[in-house]
Amino acid sequence: MTGTTVCRTVVAIALTATLAGLTGCTSSGGPADGGPGGSAPPAATPQPSDPSSTAPPAPSLTGPSAEALRAVERATGRAGSARVESTTVMGSELSLKAAGALGWRDDGLTGTLTITYTGGTTAETMRRLGTTAMEARYLPDAYYAEVGDEFADRVGGRHWIKYVYEDLEDLGGGAGAGFADQMRNTTPNQAVKLLLTAEDVRRVGEEKTRGRRTTHWTGTVGGATAQTVDIWVDDRDLLVKKVERGRTENGELTQTAYYSEYGVTVSAERPPAADTADFKELLASQGG
C-alpha cells in the first residue's frame, strides 16, 4: 500500500466501524463505491439515500401490542443512558464487538465505546496496519476514532480522527447523506419505534435473558428486504436485548446488543486538539 492508500483505508475503516458499533439494519442502502481499500471512504453500515428516510415511518400498529410497545419506547427513552455490549457481523467484510456506555438526550448522542475487530477483510486490513481495536467517543456534534501508532506516524503523530457530522453529510455521491440523523437514531428506543411500524409484530412469549425474565417481541420492518427486529424487555419496560437482521450490499448484516445499568453516568471527553486529525482536512490532504 502507498502512504496515501493507507491513510484513506484507515480513515474509511474508522468511519465504518464507529457507526457499525452502534447501528443495525434500521435503514436501507449500502456503502459507497470504493470501500476500505478503494479511493473513497464508505458510508458506514447501511445508509439511506434520502436524508429524510432516516426517521422511522409513522407507527402503523394499533391495539394492546402497540400500547405495550409504546410503554417500552417511553421508558427506554426516559432512562437516558445505559451500558451497551454489542456484536456486529456484516457479510465477509466486517465483524466486531463493542462495549461501553452511551447516553441519549435532546442535544444528541454521547458516550464511549471500545470497538474490537474480530473478523472479516476489514479486520485483516487493520491487523496488517498494526491495530485490532480502537476507542470511539461520541459527542453531539462529532465523534472521534482512535487509531494506532503506525497510522499516527503518517499524520504527524496524531492518534485520533475527528468526524464532524455536518462534514460527513457532504461526502461525494451521497455516501454520508443523513449521517447525523442516523447517529441520533441509534438509541435503544429506536428499535421499539421500528417495531411499531411492523404489520406482523407479535409477542413471542416470556424468556430468560442473561438471567432476567423478559418478554420477547419480533417483527419485520423492511418489507421486501425482510429486515427483522427482535427485542427482549424486562418488567420495567426497558430493553435488555435487541437483535436486528437484514441485507446490505456487503451481505447479511446482524447486530445483537445487550443493555444494562440504565441511567448510568456517561462521559466522553474530546481528545487533545494536538493529537487529533480532522477527517475533512485529512481527506483533502490525501486528494479526497
Short mmCIF file of C-alpha atoms in Angstrom, two decimals:
data_model
loop_
_atom_site.label_atom_id
_atom_site.label_comp_id
_atom_site.label_asym_id
_atom_site.label_seq_id
_atom_site.Cartn_x
_atom_site.Cartn_y
_atom_site.Cartn_z
CA MET A 1 0.00 0.00 0.00
CA THR A 2 1.15 3.52 -0.70
CA GLY A 3 1.07 6.07 2.10
CA THR A 4 -1.99 7.73 0.56
CA THR A 5 -3.86 4.42 0.29
CA VAL A 6 -3.04 3.51 3.89
CA CYS A 7 -4.34 6.85 5.15
CA ARG A 8 -7.57 6.63 3.17
CA THR A 9 -8.03 2.99 4.20
CA VAL A 10 -7.79 3.70 7.92
CA VAL A 11 -10.00 6.78 7.65
CA ALA A 12 -12.63 4.70 5.85
CA ILE A 13 -12.45 1.77 8.26
CA ALA A 14 -12.67 4.02 11.30
CA LEU A 15 -15.77 5.61 9.78
CA THR A 16 -17.35 2.22 9.09
CA ALA A 17 -16.53 0.70 12.47
CA THR A 18 -17.66 3.56 14.66
CA LEU A 19 -21.13 3.50 13.14
CA ALA A 20 -21.29 -0.27 12.81
CA GLY A 21 -20.69 -0.45 16.55
CA LEU A 22 -23.96 1.41 17.03
CA THR A 23 -26.44 0.62 14.30
CA GLY A 24 -28.20 -2.40 12.97
CA CYS A 25 -30.50 -2.74 9.98
CA THR A 26 -32.55 0.38 10.58
CA SER A 27 -32.23 1.72 7.06
CA SER A 28 -31.68 0.54 3.53
CA GLY A 29 -28.81 1.04 1.14
CA GLY A 30 -25.12 0.26 1.38
CA PRO A 31 -21.60 1.63 1.37
CA ALA A 32 -20.44 3.97 -1.28
CA ASP A 33 -18.19 2.80 -4.05
CA GLY A 34 -14.59 2.50 -3.06
CA GLY A 35 -14.81 0.68 0.25
CA PRO A 36 -11.99 0.45 2.75
CA GLY A 37 -9.42 -0.44 0.12
CA GLY A 38 -10.69 1.94 -2.55
CA SER A 39 -10.42 5.61 -3.23
CA ALA A 40 -13.32 6.84 -1.15
CA PRO A 41 -14.47 6.11 2.41
CA PRO A 42 -17.62 4.04 2.65
CA ALA A 43 -20.75 5.18 4.30
CA ALA A 44 -20.94 3.08 7.42
CA THR A 45 -23.45 0.29 7.84
CA PRO A 46 -26.44 0.79 5.83
CA GLN A 47 -27.03 4.32 4.68
CA PRO A 48 -30.28 5.73 3.26
CA SER A 49 -30.16 7.65 0.01
CA ASP A 50 -32.65 10.23 1.24
CA PRO A 51 -31.82 12.07 4.48
CA SER A 52 -35.50 12.26 5.35
CA SER A 53 -35.67 8.47 5.36
CA THR A 54 -33.53 8.17 8.49
CA ALA A 55 -36.54 8.75 10.73
CA PRO A 56 -38.70 5.64 11.23
CA PRO A 57 -42.09 5.73 9.48
CA ALA A 58 -45.19 6.70 11.40
CA PRO A 59 -46.48 3.89 13.65
CA SER A 60 -48.96 1.56 11.98
CA LEU A 61 -49.55 -0.85 14.85
CA THR A 62 -52.67 -0.47 16.98
CA GLY A 63 -54.25 -2.30 19.91
CA PRO A 64 -52.75 -3.84 23.08
CA SER A 65 -49.44 -4.71 21.42
CA ALA A 66 -48.98 -1.09 20.34
CA GLU A 67 -49.72 0.18 23.84
CA ALA A 68 -47.24 -2.28 25.36
CA LEU A 69 -44.50 -1.30 22.92
CA ARG A 70 -45.15 2.43 23.34
CA ALA A 71 -44.67 1.96 27.09
CA VAL A 72 -41.29 0.38 26.32
CA GLU A 73 -40.39 3.22 23.97
CA ARG A 74 -41.21 5.83 26.62
CA ALA A 75 -39.41 4.05 29.46
CA THR A 76 -36.28 3.40 27.45
CA GLY A 77 -36.23 6.94 26.10
CA ARG A 78 -36.64 8.47 29.57
CA ALA A 79 -33.80 6.38 31.01
CA GLY A 80 -31.36 8.49 29.01
CA SER A 81 -28.32 6.21 29.17
CA ALA A 82 -27.18 2.60 29.52
CA ARG A 83 -24.22 0.30 29.31
CA VAL A 84 -24.03 -1.41 25.94
CA GLU A 85 -22.42 -4.61 24.68
CA SER A 86 -22.89 -5.48 21.03
CA THR A 87 -21.66 -7.72 18.26
CA THR A 88 -21.99 -6.85 14.58
CA VAL A 89 -21.38 -9.04 11.53
CA MET A 90 -21.55 -7.57 8.00
CA GLY A 91 -21.08 -10.35 5.49
CA SER A 92 -17.45 -11.32 4.95
CA GLU A 93 -16.29 -7.71 5.22
CA LEU A 94 -16.51 -6.96 8.91
CA SER A 95 -17.29 -8.41 12.28
CA LEU A 96 -16.71 -6.56 15.53
CA LYS A 97 -17.73 -6.25 19.13
CA ALA A 98 -18.31 -3.04 21.05
CA ALA A 99 -18.63 -2.28 24.76
CA GLY A 100 -19.11 0.91 26.75
CA ALA A 101 -21.79 3.36 27.82
CA LEU A 102 -23.98 5.65 25.74
CA GLY A 103 -26.32 8.49 26.62
CA TRP A 104 -29.18 9.94 24.57
CA ARG A 105 -30.62 13.36 25.27
CA ASP A 106 -32.23 16.14 23.28
CA ASP A 107 -28.84 17.54 22.30
CA GLY A 108 -27.63 14.26 20.77
CA LEU A 109 -25.68 11.09 21.43
CA THR A 110 -22.77 10.95 23.90
CA GLY A 111 -20.59 8.18 25.21
CA THR A 112 -17.55 6.00 24.68
CA LEU A 113 -17.24 2.54 23.14
CA THR A 114 -14.27 0.23 22.80
CA ILE A 115 -14.54 -1.43 19.38
CA THR A 116 -12.64 -4.64 18.68
CA TYR A 117 -12.29 -6.08 15.17
CA THR A 118 -12.96 -9.81 15.36
CA GLY A 119 -13.05 -10.94 11.73
CA GLY A 120 -13.61 -10.21 8.06
CA THR A 121 -11.49 -8.50 5.46
CA THR A 122 -11.61 -5.21 7.37
CA ALA A 123 -10.12 -6.83 10.47
CA GLU A 124 -7.37 -8.37 8.36
CA THR A 125 -6.54 -4.96 6.87
CA MET A 126 -6.43 -3.30 10.28
CA ARG A 127 -4.29 -6.09 11.69
CA ARG A 128 -1.76 -5.53 8.91
CA LEU A 129 -1.78 -1.86 9.90
CA GLY A 130 -0.94 -2.76 13.47
CA THR A 131 -4.27 -2.43 15.29
CA THR A 132 -7.11 -4.75 16.30
CA ALA A 133 -9.17 -2.37 18.45
CA MET A 134 -9.96 1.30 18.88
CA GLU A 135 -11.85 3.66 21.14
CA ALA A 136 -14.74 5.70 19.75
CA ARG A 137 -16.02 8.80 21.53
CA TYR A 138 -19.43 10.14 20.54
CA LEU A 139 -20.38 13.77 21.15
CA PRO A 140 -23.42 15.72 19.93
CA ASP A 141 -21.57 17.43 17.08
CA ALA A 142 -18.90 14.90 16.14
CA TYR A 143 -17.29 11.62 17.03
CA TYR A 144 -13.65 10.69 17.44
CA ALA A 145 -11.99 7.42 16.40
CA GLU A 146 -8.67 6.34 17.86
CA VAL A 147 -6.02 4.94 15.52
CA GLY A 148 -2.81 3.06 16.18
CA ASP A 149 0.75 4.29 16.27
CA GLU A 150 1.52 3.18 12.70
CA PHE A 151 -1.24 5.34 11.27
CA ALA A 152 -0.44 8.20 13.65
CA ASP A 153 3.10 8.26 12.29
CA ARG A 154 1.64 9.10 8.87
CA VAL A 155 -0.39 12.08 10.09
CA GLY A 156 2.08 13.96 12.23
CA GLY A 157 1.82 11.67 15.23
CA ARG A 158 -1.89 12.27 15.82
CA HIS A 159 -3.84 9.34 17.29
CA TRP A 160 -7.45 10.49 16.76
CA ILE A 161 -9.63 11.19 13.72
CA LYS A 162 -12.42 13.73 14.21
CA TYR A 163 -15.61 13.27 12.17
CA VAL A 164 -17.93 16.29 12.27
CA TYR A 165 -21.42 15.06 11.33
CA GLU A 166 -22.08 18.02 9.04
CA ASP A 167 -18.89 17.27 7.11
CA LEU A 168 -20.00 13.68 6.61
CA GLU A 169 -23.25 14.91 5.09
CA ASP A 170 -21.15 16.42 2.27
CA LEU A 171 -19.39 13.20 1.25
CA GLY A 172 -19.35 12.70 -2.52
CA GLY A 173 -22.02 10.53 -4.07
CA GLY A 174 -24.36 10.88 -1.12
CA ALA A 175 -22.25 8.49 0.97
CA GLY A 176 -22.86 10.46 4.14
CA ALA A 177 -26.45 11.52 3.49
CA GLY A 178 -28.48 11.51 6.68
CA PHE A 179 -25.47 10.52 8.77
CA ALA A 180 -26.17 12.90 11.64
CA ASP A 181 -29.80 11.84 11.79
CA GLN A 182 -28.83 8.19 11.75
CA MET A 183 -26.42 8.74 14.62
CA ARG A 184 -29.28 10.22 16.61
CA ASN A 185 -31.48 7.24 15.74
CA THR A 186 -29.23 4.56 17.24
CA THR A 187 -30.63 4.58 20.78
CA PRO A 188 -32.47 1.53 22.19
CA ASN A 189 -35.92 3.11 21.95
CA GLN A 190 -35.47 3.48 18.17
CA ALA A 191 -35.73 -0.31 17.83
CA VAL A 192 -39.12 -0.10 19.51
CA LYS A 193 -40.23 2.66 17.13
CA LEU A 194 -39.30 0.37 14.25
CA LEU A 195 -41.39 -2.47 15.65
CA LEU A 196 -44.36 -0.12 15.88
CA THR A 197 -44.22 0.17 12.07
CA ALA A 198 -44.30 -3.60 11.50
CA GLU A 199 -47.62 -5.09 10.43
CA ASP A 200 -46.59 -8.56 11.61
CA VAL A 201 -45.26 -7.62 15.07
CA ARG A 202 -46.08 -10.20 17.70
CA ARG A 203 -45.34 -11.13 21.28
CA VAL A 204 -43.28 -14.33 21.20
CA GLY A 205 -43.50 -15.04 24.93
CA GLU A 206 -41.61 -14.99 28.21
CA GLU A 207 -37.89 -15.87 28.09
CA LYS A 208 -34.84 -15.69 30.32
CA THR A 209 -32.25 -13.24 29.02
CA ARG A 210 -28.97 -13.12 30.90
CA GLY A 211 -30.75 -14.50 33.91
CA ARG A 212 -33.57 -11.95 33.80
CA ARG A 213 -37.22 -12.61 32.98
CA THR A 214 -38.09 -10.81 29.76
CA THR A 215 -40.82 -10.55 27.15
CA HIS A 216 -39.73 -11.27 23.57
CA TRP A 217 -41.24 -9.26 20.69
CA THR A 218 -40.48 -9.68 16.97
CA GLY A 219 -41.47 -8.08 13.67
CA THR A 220 -40.45 -7.46 10.06
CA VAL A 221 -39.68 -3.80 9.39
CA GLY A 222 -38.06 -3.84 5.94
CA GLY A 223 -40.81 -5.04 3.66
CA ALA A 224 -39.30 -6.76 0.62
CA THR A 225 -35.82 -6.61 2.19
CA ALA A 226 -37.08 -8.67 5.14
CA GLN A 227 -35.25 -6.70 7.80
CA THR A 228 -36.27 -8.02 11.20
CA VAL A 229 -36.13 -6.63 14.72
CA ASP A 230 -36.38 -8.67 17.91
CA ILE A 231 -36.37 -7.14 21.37
CA TRP A 232 -36.43 -8.56 24.89
CA VAL A 233 -37.98 -6.31 27.55
CA ASP A 234 -37.86 -6.57 31.35
CA ASP A 235 -40.62 -5.87 33.88
CA ARG A 236 -39.65 -2.17 33.98
CA ASP A 237 -40.34 -1.83 30.23
CA LEU A 238 -36.62 -1.47 29.49
CA LEU A 239 -34.78 -3.22 26.66
CA VAL A 240 -32.44 -5.96 27.79
CA LYS A 241 -31.53 -7.28 24.35
CA LYS A 242 -32.00 -6.32 20.71
CA VAL A 243 -31.28 -8.28 17.53
CA GLU A 244 -31.54 -6.72 14.06
CA ARG A 245 -31.06 -8.67 10.83
CA GLY A 246 -31.09 -7.58 7.21
CA ARG A 247 -29.13 -7.33 3.99
CA THR A 248 -26.63 -4.76 2.76
CA GLU A 249 -24.58 -4.54 -0.42
CA ASN A 250 -21.85 -6.30 1.56
CA GLY A 251 -24.03 -9.26 2.55
CA GLU A 252 -26.05 -10.24 5.57
CA LEU A 253 -25.92 -7.84 8.50
CA THR A 254 -26.69 -8.97 12.03
CA GLN A 255 -26.32 -6.94 15.19
CA THR A 256 -27.00 -8.17 18.70
CA ALA A 257 -26.93 -5.66 21.57
CA TYR A 258 -27.38 -6.02 25.32
CA TYR A 259 -28.34 -3.08 27.57
CA SER A 260 -27.86 -2.77 31.32
CA GLU A 261 -27.44 -0.21 34.10
CA TYR A 262 -29.94 2.26 32.66
CA GLY A 263 -29.31 5.78 33.95
CA VAL A 264 -25.56 5.22 34.30
CA THR A 265 -23.38 8.33 34.25
CA VAL A 266 -21.90 8.79 30.77
CA SER A 267 -18.96 10.92 29.76
CA ALA A 268 -16.98 11.46 26.59
CA GLU A 269 -14.04 13.85 26.57
CA ARG A 270 -12.75 15.43 23.40
CA PRO A 271 -9.21 14.21 22.71
CA PRO A 272 -6.47 16.86 22.78
CA ALA A 273 -6.56 19.01 19.65
CA ALA A 274 -2.83 18.49 19.15
CA ASP A 275 -3.41 14.73 18.95
CA THR A 276 -6.39 14.96 16.57
CA ALA A 277 -6.60 14.94 12.77
CA ASP A 278 -9.77 16.32 11.20
CA PHE A 279 -11.47 13.88 8.80
CA LYS A 280 -12.28 16.51 6.18
CA GLU A 281 -8.81 18.05 6.22
CA LEU A 282 -7.19 14.63 6.19
CA LEU A 283 -9.09 13.53 3.08
CA ALA A 284 -8.28 16.82 1.36
CA SER A 285 -4.59 16.34 2.08
CA GLN A 286 -4.80 12.84 0.59
CA GLY A 287 -6.51 14.06 -2.57
CA GLY A 288 -10.03 13.20 -1.38
#
